[in-house]
Each structure stands twice: as structure tokens, then as C-alpha cells.
PDB file of C-alpha atoms in Angstrom:
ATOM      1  CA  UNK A 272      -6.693   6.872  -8.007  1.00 80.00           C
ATOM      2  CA  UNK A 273      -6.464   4.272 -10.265  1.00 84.00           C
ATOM      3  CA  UNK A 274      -6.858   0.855 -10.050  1.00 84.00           C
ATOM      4  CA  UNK A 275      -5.189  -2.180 -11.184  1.00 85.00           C
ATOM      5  CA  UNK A 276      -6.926  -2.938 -13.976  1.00 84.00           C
ATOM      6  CA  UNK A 277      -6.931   1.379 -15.242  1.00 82.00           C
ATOM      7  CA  UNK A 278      -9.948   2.327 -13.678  1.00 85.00           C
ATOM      8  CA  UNK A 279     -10.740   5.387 -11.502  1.00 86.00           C
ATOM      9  CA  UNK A 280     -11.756   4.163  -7.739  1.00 86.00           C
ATOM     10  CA  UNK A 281     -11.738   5.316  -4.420  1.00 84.00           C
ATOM     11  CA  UNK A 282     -10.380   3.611  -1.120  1.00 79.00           C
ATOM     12  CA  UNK A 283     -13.800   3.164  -0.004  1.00 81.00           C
ATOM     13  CA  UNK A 284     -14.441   0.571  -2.676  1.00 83.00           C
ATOM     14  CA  UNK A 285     -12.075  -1.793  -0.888  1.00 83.00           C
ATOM     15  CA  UNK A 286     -14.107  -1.277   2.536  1.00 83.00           C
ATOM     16  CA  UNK A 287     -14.662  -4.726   4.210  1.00 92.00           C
ATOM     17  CA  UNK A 288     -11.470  -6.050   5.161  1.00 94.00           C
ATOM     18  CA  UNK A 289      -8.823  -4.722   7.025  1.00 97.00           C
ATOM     19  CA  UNK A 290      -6.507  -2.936   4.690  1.00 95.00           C
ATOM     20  CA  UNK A 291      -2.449  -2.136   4.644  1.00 97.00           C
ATOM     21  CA  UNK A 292      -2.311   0.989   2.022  1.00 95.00           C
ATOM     22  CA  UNK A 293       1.375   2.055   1.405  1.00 96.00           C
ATOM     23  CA  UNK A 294       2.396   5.236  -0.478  1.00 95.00           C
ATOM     24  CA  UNK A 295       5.585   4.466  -2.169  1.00 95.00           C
ATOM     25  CA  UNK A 296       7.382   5.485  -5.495  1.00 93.00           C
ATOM     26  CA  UNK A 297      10.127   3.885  -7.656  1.00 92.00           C
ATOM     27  CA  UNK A 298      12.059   6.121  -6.879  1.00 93.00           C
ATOM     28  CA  UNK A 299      12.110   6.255  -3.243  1.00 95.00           C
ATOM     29  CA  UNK A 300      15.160   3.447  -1.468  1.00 97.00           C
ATOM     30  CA  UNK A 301      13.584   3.423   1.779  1.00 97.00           C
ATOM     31  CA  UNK A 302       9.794   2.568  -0.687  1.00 97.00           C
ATOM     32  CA  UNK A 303      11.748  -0.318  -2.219  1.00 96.00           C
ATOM     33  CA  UNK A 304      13.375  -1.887   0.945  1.00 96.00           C
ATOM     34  CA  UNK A 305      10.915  -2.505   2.242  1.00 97.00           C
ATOM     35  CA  UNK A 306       8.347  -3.517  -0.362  1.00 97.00           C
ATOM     36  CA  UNK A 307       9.275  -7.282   0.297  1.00 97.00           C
ATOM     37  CA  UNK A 308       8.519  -7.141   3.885  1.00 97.00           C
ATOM     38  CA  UNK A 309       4.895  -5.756   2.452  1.00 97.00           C
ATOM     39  CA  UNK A 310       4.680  -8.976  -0.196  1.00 97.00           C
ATOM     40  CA  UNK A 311       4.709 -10.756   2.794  1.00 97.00           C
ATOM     41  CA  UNK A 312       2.245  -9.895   4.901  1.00 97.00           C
ATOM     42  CA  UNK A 313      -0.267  -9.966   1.358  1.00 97.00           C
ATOM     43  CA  UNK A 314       0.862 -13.547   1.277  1.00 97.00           C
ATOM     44  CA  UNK A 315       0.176 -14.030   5.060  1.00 96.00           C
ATOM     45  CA  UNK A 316      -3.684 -12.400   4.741  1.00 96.00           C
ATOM     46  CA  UNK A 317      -4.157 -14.087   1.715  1.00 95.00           C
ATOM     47  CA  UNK A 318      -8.151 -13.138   1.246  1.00 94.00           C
ATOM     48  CA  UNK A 319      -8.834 -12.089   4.691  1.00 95.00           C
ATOM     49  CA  UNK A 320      -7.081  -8.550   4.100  1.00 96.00           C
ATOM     50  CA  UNK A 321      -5.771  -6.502   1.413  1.00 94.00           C
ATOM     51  CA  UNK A 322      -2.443  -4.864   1.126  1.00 96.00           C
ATOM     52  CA  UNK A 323      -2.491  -2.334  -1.235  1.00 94.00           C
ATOM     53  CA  UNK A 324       0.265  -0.396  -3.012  1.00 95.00           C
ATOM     54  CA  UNK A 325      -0.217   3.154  -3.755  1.00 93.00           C
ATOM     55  CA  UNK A 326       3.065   4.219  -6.234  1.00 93.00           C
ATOM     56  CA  UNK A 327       2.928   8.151  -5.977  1.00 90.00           C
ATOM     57  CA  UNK A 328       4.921   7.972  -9.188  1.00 87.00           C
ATOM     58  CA  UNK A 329       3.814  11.781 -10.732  1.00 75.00           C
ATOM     59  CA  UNK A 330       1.784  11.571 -13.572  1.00 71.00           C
ATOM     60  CA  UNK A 331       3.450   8.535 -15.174  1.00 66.00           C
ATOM     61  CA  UNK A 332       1.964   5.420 -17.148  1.00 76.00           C
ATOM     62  CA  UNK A 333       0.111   3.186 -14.248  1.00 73.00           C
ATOM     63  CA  UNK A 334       2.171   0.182 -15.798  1.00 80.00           C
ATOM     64  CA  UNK A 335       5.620   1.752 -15.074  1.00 85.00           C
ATOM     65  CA  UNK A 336       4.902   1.173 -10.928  1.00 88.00           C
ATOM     66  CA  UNK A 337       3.221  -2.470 -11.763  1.00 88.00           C
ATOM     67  CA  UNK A 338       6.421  -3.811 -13.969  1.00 90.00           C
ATOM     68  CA  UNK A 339       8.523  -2.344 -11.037  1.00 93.00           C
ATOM     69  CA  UNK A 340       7.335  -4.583  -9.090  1.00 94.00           C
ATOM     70  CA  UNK A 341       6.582  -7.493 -11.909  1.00 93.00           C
ATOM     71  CA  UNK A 342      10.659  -7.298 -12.192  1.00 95.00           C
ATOM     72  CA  UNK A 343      10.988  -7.765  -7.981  1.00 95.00           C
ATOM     73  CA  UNK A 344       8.489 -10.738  -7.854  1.00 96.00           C
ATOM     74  CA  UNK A 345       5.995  -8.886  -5.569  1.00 95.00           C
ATOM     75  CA  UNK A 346       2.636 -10.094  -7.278  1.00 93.00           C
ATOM     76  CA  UNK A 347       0.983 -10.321  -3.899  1.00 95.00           C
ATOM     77  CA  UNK A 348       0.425  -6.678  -3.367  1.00 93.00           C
ATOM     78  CA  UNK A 349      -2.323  -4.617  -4.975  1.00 87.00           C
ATOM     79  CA  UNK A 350      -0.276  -2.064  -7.125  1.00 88.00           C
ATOM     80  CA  UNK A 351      -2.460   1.047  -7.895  1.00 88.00           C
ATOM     81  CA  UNK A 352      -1.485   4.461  -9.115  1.00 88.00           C
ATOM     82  CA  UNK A 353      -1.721   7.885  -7.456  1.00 86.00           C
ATOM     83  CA  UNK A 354      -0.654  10.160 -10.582  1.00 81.00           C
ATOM     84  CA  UNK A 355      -1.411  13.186  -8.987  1.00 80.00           C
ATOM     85  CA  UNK A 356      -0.262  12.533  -5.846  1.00 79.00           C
ATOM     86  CA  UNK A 357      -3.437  13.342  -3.989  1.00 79.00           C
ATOM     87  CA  UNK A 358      -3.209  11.168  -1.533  1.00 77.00           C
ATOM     88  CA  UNK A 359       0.474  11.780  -0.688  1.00 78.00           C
ATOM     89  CA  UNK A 360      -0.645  15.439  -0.508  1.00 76.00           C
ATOM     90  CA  UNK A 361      -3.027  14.996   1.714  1.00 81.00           C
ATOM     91  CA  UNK A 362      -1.503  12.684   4.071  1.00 81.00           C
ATOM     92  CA  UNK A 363       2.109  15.051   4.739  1.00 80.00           C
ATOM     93  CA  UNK A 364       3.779  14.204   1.412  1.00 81.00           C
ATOM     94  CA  UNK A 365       6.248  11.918   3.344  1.00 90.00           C
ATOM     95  CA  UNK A 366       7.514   8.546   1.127  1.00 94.00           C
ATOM     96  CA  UNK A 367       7.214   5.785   2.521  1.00 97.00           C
ATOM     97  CA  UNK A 368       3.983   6.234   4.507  1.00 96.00           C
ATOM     98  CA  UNK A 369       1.940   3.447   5.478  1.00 97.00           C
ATOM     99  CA  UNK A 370      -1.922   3.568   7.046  1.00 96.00           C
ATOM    100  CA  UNK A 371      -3.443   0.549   8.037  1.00 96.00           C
ATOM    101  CA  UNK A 372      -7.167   0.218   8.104  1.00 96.00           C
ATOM    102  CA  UNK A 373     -10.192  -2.241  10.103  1.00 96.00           C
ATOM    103  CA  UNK A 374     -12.536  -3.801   7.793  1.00 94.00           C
ATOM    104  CA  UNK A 375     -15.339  -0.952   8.747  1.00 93.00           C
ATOM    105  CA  UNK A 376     -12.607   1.436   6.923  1.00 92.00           C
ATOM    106  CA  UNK A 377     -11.574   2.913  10.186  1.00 94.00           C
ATOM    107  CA  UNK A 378      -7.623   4.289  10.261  1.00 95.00           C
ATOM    108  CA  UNK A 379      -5.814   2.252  13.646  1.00 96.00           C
ATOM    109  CA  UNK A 380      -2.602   3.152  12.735  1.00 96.00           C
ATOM    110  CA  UNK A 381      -0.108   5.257  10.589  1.00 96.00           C
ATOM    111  CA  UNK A 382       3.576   4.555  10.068  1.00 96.00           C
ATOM    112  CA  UNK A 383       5.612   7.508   8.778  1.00 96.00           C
ATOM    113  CA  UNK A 384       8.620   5.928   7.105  1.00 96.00           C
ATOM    114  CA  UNK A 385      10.356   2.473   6.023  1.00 96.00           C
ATOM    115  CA  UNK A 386       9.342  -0.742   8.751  1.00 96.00           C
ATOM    116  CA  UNK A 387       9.653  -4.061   8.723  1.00 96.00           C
ATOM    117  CA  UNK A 388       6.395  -5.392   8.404  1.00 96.00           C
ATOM    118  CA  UNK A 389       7.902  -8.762   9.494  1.00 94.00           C
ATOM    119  CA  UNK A 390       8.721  -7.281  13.048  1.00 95.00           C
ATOM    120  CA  UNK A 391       6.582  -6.931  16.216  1.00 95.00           C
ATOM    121  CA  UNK A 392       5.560  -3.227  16.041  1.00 94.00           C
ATOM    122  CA  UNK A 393       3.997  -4.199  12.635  1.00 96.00           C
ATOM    123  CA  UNK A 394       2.563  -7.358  13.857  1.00 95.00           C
ATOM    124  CA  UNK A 395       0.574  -4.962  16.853  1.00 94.00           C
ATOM    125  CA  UNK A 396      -0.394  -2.873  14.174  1.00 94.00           C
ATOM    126  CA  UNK A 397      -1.746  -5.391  11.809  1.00 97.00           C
ATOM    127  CA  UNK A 398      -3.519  -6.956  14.624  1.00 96.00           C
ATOM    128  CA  UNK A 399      -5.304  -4.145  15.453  1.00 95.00           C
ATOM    129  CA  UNK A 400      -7.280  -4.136  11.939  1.00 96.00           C
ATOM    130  CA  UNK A 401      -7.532  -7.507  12.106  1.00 96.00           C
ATOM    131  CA  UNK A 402      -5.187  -9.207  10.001  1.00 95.00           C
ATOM    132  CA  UNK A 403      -4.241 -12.658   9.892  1.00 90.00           C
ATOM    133  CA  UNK A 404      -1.165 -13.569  12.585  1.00 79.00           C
TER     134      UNK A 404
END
């Protein structure tokens, strides 16, 4: 996967605070409703957590996904690039599809589908990684 600045990482580099990973494309409505919801919690963790972005946008230019979201005003989430779709693969191949991590790198919960990471079910989840209320 690649990272916001280009370069080739793996999840486990971000191992250490509890971590909101989202598999979205451009091209996907139910992706784009509800990245907003997603800028919010990265504004509400600030530091203490990550939310990261994971466009599953096949094989195109990483900075197509990051001026996507340039263009909505979300420049709280981490926007990294899948072009292979590997993880999307792996995980089902379902868009949206969200998987929420403890700071040890631990999976507590999967979400299959658009939420609204405003509501209660996503405040439990976060919660139980260890995000900020």
C-alpha cells in the first residue's frame, strides 16, 4: 500500500494507536457519504488515534483519491492508496468496509458498509480501541 507521501508501507507501521482504516473508492456513493462523518472522528482523536483512508481506486495515480478529498475539505484523514486492491481482496471485496484497530494492532471491530461514525454504534466501537470520546 502506499502511503501519503508515495511510499510503500504496511499497516503495521502505524501500530501504536488505535486505528479507524476505511476501504473506500471515488467511485463508491455509500464511500463518499459518509467520508465526512470519518473527518470527524480524525478531528475528534486528533494525535491520540489515526483514521486512515484506504481508496481502493484500481491501479490509478495515488493523487487522484487525495485531491478527491482535497476538493471535499477532508484533510483530517490519512488518505493512502490500495492500487491493487489487496486489501479489499482480502477482506470480502465489499466498499465501504471499515476495521477499527487497539493501539497493540489488534482488530475489535469490523463494519461492513456505510455508518455514521457520529452515532452510538460507532462511538462503542471506537471506544473499544480506545479512541478519544
Amino acid at each position: 500500500m502506499l502511503a501519503p507521501d508515495g511510499s510503500r508501507k504496511y499497516l503495521t507501521t502505524l501500530k501504536g494507536k488505535p486505528i479507524l482504516l476505511n476501504l473506500w473508492a471515488t467511485w463508491c456513493a455509500p464511500c463518499i457519504e459518509e467520508l465526512p462523518t470519518l473527518e470527524a472522528v480524525a478531528v475528534r482523536a486528533g494525535d491520540a488515534a489515526q483514521v486512515v483512508v484506504l481508496s481502493q481506486d484500481i491501479g490509478s495515480d495515488p493523487s487522484g483519491p487525495q485531491a478527491f478529498l482535497r476538493e471535499r475539505s477532508l484533510s483530517h484523514v490519512q488518505p493512502w492508496h490500495d492500487p491493487e486492491n489487496e486489501l479489499s481482496i482480502a477482506t470480502g471485496g465489499a466498499l465501504p468496509t471499515t476495521i477499527i484497530y487497539d493501539r497493540e494492532g489488534e482488530e475489535v471491530g469490523r463494519v461492513i458498509g456505510p455508518l455514521d461514525w457520529n452515532g452510538p454504534e460507532a462511538s462503542e466501537l471506537l471506544a473499544k480501541a480506545g479512541f478519544p470520546a
